[in-house]
PDB file of C-alpha atoms in Angstrom:
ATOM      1  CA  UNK B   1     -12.051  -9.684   9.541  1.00  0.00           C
ATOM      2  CA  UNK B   2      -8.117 -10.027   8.741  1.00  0.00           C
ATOM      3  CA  UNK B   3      -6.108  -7.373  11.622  1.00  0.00           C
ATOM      4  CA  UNK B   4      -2.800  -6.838  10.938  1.00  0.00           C
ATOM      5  CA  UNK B   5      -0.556  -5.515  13.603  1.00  0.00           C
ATOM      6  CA  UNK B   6       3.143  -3.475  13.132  1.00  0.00           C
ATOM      7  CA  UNK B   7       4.786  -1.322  15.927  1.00  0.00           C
ATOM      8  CA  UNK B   8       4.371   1.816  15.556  1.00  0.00           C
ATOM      9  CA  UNK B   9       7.209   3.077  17.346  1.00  0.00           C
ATOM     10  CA  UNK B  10      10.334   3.580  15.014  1.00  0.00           C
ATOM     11  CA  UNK B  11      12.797   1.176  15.241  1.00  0.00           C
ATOM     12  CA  UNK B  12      16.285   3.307  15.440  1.00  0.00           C
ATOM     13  CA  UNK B  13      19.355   1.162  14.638  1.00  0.00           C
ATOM     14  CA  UNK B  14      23.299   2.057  14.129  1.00  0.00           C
ATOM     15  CA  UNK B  15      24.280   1.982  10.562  1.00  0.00           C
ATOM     16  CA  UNK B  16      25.832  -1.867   9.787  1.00  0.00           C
ATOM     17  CA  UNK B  17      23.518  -3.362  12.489  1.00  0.00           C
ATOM     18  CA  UNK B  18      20.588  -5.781  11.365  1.00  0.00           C
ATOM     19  CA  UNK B  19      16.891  -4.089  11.715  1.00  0.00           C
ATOM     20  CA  UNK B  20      14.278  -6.506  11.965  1.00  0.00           C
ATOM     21  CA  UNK B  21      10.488  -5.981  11.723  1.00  0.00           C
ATOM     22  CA  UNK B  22       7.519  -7.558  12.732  1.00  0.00           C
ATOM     23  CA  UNK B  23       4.248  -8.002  11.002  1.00  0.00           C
ATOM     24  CA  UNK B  24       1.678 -10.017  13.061  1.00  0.00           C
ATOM     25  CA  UNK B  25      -1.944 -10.753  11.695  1.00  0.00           C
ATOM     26  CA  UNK B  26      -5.097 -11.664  13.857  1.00  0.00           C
ATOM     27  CA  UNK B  27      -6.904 -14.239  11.837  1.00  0.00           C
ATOM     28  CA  UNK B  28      -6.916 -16.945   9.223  1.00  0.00           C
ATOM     29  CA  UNK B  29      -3.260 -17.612   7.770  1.00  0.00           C
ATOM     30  CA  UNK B  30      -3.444 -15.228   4.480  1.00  0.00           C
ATOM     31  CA  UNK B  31      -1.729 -17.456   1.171  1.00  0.00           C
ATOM     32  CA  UNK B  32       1.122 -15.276   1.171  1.00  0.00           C
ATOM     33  CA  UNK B  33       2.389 -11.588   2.528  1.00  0.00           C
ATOM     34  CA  UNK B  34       3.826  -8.938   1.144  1.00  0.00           C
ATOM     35  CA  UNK B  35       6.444  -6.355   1.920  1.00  0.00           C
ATOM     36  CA  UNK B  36       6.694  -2.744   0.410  1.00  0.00           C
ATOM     37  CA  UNK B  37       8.444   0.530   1.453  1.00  0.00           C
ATOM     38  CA  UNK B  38       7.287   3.779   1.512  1.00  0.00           C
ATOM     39  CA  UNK B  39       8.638   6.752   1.855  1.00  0.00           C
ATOM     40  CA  UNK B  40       7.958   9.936   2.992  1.00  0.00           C
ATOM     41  CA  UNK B  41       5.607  11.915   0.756  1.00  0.00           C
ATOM     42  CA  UNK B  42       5.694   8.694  -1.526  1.00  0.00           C
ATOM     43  CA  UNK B  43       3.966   5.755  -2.638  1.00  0.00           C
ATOM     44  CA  UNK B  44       4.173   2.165  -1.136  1.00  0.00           C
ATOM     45  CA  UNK B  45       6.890   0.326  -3.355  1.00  0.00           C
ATOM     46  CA  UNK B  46       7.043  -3.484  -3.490  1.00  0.00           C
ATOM     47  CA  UNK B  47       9.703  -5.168  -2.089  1.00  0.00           C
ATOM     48  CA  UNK B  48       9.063  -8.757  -1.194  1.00  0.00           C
ATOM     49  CA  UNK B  49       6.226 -11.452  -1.366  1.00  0.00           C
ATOM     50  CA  UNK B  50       6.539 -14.538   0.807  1.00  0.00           C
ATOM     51  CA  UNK B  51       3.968 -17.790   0.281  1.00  0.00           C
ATOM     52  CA  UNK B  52       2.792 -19.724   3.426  1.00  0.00           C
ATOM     53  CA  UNK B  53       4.562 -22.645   2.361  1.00  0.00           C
ATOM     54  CA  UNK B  54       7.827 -20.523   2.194  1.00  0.00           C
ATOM     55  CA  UNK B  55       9.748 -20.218   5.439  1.00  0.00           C
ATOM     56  CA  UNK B  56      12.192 -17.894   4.545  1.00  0.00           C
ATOM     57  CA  UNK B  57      12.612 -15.345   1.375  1.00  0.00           C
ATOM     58  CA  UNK B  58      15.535 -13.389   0.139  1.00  0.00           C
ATOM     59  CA  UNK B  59      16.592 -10.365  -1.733  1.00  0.00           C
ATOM     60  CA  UNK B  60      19.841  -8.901  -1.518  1.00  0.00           C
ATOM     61  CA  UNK B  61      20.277  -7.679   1.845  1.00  0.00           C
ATOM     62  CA  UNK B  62      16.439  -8.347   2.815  1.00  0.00           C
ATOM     63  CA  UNK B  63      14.695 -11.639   4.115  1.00  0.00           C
ATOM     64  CA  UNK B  64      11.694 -12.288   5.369  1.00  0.00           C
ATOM     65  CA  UNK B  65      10.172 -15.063   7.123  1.00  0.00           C
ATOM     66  CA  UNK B  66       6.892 -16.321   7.538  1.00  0.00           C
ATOM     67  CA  UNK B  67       5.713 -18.389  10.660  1.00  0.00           C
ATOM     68  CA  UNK B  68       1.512 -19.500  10.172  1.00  0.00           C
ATOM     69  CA  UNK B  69       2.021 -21.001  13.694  1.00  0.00           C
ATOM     70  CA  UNK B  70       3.156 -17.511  15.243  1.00  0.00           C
ATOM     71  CA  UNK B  71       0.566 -15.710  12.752  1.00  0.00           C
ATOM     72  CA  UNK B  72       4.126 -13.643  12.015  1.00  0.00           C
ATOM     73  CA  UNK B  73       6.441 -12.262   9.316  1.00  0.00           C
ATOM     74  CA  UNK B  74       9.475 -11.058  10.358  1.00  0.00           C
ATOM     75  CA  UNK B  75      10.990  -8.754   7.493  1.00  0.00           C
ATOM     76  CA  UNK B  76      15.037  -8.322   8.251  1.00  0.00           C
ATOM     77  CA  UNK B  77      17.503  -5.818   6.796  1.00  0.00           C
ATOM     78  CA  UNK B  78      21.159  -7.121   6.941  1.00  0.00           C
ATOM     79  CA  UNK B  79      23.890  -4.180   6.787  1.00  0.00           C
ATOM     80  CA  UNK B  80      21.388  -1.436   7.063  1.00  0.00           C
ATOM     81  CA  UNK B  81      22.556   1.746   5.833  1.00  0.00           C
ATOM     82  CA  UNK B  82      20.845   5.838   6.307  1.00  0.00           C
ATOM     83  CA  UNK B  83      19.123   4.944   3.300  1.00  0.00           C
ATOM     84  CA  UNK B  84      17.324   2.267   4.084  1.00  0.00           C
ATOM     85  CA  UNK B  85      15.242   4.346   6.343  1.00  0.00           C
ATOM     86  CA  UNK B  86      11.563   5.028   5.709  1.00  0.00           C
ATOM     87  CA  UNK B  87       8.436   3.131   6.783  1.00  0.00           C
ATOM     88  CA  UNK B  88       7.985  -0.644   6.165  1.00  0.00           C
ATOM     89  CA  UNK B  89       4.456  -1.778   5.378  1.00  0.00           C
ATOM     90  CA  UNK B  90       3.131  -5.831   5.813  1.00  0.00           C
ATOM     91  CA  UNK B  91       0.027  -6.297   3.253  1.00  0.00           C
ATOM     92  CA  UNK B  92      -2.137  -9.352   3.853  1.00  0.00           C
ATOM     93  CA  UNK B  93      -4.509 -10.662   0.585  1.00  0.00           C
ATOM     94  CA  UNK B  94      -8.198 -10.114   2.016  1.00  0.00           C
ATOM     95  CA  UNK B  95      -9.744 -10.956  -0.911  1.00  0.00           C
ATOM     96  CA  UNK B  96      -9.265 -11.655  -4.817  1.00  0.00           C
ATOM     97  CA  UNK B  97      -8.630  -8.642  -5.408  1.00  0.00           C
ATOM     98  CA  UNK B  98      -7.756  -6.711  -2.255  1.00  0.00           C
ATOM     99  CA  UNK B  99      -4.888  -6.226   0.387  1.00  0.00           C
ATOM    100  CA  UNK B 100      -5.150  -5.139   3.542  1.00  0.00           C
ATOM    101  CA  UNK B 101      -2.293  -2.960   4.932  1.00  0.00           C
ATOM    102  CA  UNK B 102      -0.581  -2.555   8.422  1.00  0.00           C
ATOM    103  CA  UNK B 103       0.232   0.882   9.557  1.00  0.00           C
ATOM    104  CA  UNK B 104       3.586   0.478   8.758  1.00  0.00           C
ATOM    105  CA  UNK B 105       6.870   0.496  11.413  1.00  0.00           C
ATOM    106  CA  UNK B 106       9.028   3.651  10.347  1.00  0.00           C
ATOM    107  CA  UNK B 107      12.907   2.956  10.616  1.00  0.00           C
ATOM    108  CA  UNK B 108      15.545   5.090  11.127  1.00  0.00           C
ATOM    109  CA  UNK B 109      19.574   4.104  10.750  1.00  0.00           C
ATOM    110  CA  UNK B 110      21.743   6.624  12.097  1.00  0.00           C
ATOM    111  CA  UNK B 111      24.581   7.028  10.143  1.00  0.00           C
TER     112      UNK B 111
ATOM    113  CA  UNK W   1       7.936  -0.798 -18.530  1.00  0.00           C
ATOM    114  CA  UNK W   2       4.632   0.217 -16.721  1.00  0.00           C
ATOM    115  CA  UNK W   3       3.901   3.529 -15.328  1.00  0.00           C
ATOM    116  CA  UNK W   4       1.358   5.019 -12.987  1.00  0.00           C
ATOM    117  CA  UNK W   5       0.660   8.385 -12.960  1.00  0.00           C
ATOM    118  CA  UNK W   6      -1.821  10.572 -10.812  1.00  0.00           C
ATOM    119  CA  UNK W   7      -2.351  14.462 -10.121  1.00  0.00           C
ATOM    120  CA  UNK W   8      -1.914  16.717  -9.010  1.00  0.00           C
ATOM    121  CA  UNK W   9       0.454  15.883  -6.755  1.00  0.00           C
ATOM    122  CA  UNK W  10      -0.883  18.545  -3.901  1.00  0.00           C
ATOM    123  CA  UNK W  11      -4.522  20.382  -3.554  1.00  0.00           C
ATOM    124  CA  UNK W  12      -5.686  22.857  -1.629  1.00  0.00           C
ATOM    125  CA  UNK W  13      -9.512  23.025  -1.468  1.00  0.00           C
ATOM    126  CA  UNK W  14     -12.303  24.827   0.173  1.00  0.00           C
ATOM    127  CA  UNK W  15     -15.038  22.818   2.420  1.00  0.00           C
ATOM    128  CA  UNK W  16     -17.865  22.425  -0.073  1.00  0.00           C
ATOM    129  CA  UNK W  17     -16.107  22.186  -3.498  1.00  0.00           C
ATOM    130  CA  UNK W  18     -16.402  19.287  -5.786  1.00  0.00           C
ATOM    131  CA  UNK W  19     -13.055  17.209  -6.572  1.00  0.00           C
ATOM    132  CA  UNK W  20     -11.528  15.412  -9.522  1.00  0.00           C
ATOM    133  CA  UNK W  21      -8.234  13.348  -8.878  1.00  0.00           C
ATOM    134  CA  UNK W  22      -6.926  11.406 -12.192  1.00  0.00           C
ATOM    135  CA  UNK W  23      -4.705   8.752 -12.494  1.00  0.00           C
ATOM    136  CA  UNK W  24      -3.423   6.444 -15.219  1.00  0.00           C
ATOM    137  CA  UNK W  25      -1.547   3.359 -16.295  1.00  0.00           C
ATOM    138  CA  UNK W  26       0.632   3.011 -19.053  1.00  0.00           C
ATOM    139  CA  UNK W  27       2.065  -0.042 -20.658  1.00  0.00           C
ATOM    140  CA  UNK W  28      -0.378  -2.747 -19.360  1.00  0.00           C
ATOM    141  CA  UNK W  29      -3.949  -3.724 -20.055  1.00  0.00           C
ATOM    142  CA  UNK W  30      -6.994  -4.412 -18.229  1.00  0.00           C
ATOM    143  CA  UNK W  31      -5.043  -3.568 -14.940  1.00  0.00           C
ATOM    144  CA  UNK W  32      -7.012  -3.930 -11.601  1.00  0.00           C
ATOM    145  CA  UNK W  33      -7.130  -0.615 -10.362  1.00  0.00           C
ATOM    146  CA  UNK W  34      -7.461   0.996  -6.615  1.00  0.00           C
ATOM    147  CA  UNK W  35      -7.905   3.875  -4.615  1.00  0.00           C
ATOM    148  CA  UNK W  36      -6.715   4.413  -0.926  1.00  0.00           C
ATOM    149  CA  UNK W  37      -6.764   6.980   1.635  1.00  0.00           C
ATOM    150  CA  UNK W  38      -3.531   7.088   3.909  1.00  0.00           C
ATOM    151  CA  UNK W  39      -4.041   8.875   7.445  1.00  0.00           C
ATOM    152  CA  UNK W  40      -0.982  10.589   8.877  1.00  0.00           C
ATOM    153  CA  UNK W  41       0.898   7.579  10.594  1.00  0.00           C
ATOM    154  CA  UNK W  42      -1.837   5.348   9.381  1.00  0.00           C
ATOM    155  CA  UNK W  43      -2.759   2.536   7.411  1.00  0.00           C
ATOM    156  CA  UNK W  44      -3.572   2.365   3.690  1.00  0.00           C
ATOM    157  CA  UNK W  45      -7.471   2.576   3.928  1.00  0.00           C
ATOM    158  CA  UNK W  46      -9.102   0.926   0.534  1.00  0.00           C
ATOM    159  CA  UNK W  47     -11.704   3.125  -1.250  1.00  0.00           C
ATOM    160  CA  UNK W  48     -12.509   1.859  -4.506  1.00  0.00           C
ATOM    161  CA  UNK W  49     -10.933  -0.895  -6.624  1.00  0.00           C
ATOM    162  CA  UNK W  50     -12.162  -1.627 -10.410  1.00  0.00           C
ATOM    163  CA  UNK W  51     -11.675  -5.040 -12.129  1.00  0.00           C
ATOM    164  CA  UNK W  52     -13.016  -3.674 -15.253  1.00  0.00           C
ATOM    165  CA  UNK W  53     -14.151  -0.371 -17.033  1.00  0.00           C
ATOM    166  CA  UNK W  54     -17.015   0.454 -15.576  1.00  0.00           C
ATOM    167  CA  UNK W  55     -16.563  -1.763 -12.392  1.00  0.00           C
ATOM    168  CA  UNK W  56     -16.329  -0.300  -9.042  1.00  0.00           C
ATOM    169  CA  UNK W  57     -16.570  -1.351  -5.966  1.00  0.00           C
ATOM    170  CA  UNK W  58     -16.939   0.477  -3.150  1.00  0.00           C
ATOM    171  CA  UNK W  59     -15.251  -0.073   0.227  1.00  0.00           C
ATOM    172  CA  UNK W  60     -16.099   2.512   2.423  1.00  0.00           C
ATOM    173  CA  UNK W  61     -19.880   4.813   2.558  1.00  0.00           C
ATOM    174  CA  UNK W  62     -18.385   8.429   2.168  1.00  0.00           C
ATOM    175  CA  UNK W  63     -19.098  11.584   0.004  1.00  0.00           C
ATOM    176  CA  UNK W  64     -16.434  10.297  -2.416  1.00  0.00           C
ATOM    177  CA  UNK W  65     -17.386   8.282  -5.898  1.00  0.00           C
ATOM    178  CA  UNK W  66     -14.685   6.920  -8.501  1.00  0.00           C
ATOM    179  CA  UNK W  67     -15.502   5.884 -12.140  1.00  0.00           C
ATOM    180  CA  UNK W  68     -13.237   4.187 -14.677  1.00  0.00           C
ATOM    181  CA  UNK W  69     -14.158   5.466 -18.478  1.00  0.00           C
ATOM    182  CA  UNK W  70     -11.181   3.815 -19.754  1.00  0.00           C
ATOM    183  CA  UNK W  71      -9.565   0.903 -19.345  1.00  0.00           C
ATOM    184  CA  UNK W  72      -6.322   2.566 -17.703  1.00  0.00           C
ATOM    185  CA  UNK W  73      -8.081   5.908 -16.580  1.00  0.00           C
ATOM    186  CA  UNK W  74      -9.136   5.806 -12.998  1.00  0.00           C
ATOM    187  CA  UNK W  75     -11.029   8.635 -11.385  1.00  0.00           C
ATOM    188  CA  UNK W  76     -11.924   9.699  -7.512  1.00  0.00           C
ATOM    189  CA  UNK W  77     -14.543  12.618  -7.291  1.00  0.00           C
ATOM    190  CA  UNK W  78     -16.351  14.253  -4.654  1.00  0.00           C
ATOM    191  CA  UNK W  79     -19.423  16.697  -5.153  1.00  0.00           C
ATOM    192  CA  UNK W  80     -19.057  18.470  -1.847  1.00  0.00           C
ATOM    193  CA  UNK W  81     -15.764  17.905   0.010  1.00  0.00           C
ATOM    194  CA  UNK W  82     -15.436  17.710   4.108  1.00  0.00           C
ATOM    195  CA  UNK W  83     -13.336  18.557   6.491  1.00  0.00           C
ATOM    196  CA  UNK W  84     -12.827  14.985   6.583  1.00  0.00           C
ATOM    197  CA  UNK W  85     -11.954  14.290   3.311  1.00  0.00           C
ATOM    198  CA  UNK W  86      -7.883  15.926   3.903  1.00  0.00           C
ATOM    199  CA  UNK W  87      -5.311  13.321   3.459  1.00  0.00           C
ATOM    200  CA  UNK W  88      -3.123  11.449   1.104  1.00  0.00           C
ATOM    201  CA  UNK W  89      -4.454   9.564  -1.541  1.00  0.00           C
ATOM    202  CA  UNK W  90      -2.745   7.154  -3.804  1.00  0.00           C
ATOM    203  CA  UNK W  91      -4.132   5.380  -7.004  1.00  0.00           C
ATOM    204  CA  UNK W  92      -2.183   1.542  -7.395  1.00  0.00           C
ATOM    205  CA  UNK W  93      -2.572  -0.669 -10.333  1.00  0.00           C
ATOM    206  CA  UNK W  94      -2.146  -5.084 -10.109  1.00  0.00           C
ATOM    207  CA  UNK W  95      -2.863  -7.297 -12.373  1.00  0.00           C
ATOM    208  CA  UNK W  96      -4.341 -10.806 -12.036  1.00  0.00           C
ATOM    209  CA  UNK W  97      -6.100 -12.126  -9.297  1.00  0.00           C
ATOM    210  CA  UNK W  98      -4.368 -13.405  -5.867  1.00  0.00           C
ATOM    211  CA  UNK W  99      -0.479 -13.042  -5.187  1.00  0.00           C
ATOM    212  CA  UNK W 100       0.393 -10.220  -7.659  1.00  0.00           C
ATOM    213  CA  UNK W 101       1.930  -7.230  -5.997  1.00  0.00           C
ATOM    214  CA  UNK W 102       0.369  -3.640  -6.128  1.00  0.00           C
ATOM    215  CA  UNK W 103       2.039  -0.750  -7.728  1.00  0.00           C
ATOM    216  CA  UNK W 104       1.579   2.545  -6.353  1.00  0.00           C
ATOM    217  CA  UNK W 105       1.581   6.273  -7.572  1.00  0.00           C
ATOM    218  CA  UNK W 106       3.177   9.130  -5.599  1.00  0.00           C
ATOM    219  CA  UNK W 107      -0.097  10.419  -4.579  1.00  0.00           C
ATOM    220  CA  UNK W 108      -1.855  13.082  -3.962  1.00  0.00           C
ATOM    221  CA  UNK W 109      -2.070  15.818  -0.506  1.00  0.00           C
ATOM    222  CA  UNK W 110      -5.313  16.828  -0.185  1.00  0.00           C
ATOM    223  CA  UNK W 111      -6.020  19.571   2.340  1.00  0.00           C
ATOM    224  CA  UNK W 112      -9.396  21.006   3.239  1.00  0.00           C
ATOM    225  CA  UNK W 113      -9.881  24.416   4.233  1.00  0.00           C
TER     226      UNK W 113
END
């Protein structure tokens, strides 16, 4: 079955910088990936879907990419500021009807 | 606009007792419902997700059980909770098959004593 993969170790960046997080998946090349954030105490909130035929998305300050060669999404945050931090979850389509979630890669940006 | 809404937001409950968490949609129909379980610094870990009323299909063999009597009513019992059972879980609504996004709720913390 589908494995997605996320560091777990939180990626701590200097307010301004660019953060940049990685989504890998084990398996077949999914029809498209999605993005959400959650924070703490919080629901998942959508942020971004990319297809497989889409290299690169963007949305505001976000953009993520989508590699089926690497089996990778990178999902990059351009001028990050304290409040972008909270954990950043990759969500593969399993099924019809289902996603599968990574753990999630919690970021912090020190002000 | 559509809203999800599910409580109560925190629950404190003894080994043993039964459980009853709610949640509802507003301001869509026939939305594909879904039930997960999130482990502290875990993953999202489907439970139940209902296409229909009366639809459910189960993910994972536990002591829980969810039923959908309405259309935007989902709801995740348990006769006899475990130790086990403590964590966070959050109702999500989609429509659609395929790329459409899921849409969360704030949850619910469920502790076992």
């Amino acid at each position: 079955s589908q494995k997605i993969e996320q560091n777990s170790e939180a990626l701590n960046i200097q307010e301004g910088k660019t953060a940049t997080l990685t989504c890998n998946y084990t398996n077949y090349s999914p029809a498209y990936l999605q993005w959400y954030r959650q924070d703490p105490g919080r629901g998942p909130v959508f942020l971004l879907l990319i297809r497989e035929n889409e290299k690169e998305k963007r949305k505001e300050r976000l953009k993520v990419t989508f590699d089926t060669t690497l089996k990778q999404s990178l999902f990059h945050i351009t001028a990050s500021q304290p409040a972008d931090s909270a954990t950043y979850l990759c969500a593969l389509r399993d099924s019809s009807y289902k996603l599968i979630f990574g753990s999630g890669t919690r970021l912090l940006v020190r002000p | 606009s559509q809203t999800i809404h599910q409580w109560p937001a925190t629950l404190v409950q003894p080994v043993g007792s039964p459980l009853s968490l709610e949640c509802t949609v507003e301001g869509t129909s026939n939305p594909n419902l879904y039930w997960y379980r999130q482990a502290a610094g875990r993953g999202l870990q489907l439970l139940f997700y209902s296409v229909g009323i009366g639809q459910i299909s189960s993910e994972v063999p536990q002591n829980l059980s969810a039923s959908r009597p309405q259309d935007r009513q989902f709801i995740l019992s348990s006769k006899k909770l475990l130790l086990s059972d403590s964590g966070f879980y959050l109702c999500a609504w989609s429509v659609g098959q395929g790329v459409q996004p899921q849409h969360f709720g704030d949850g619910t913390r469920l502790s076992i004593l």
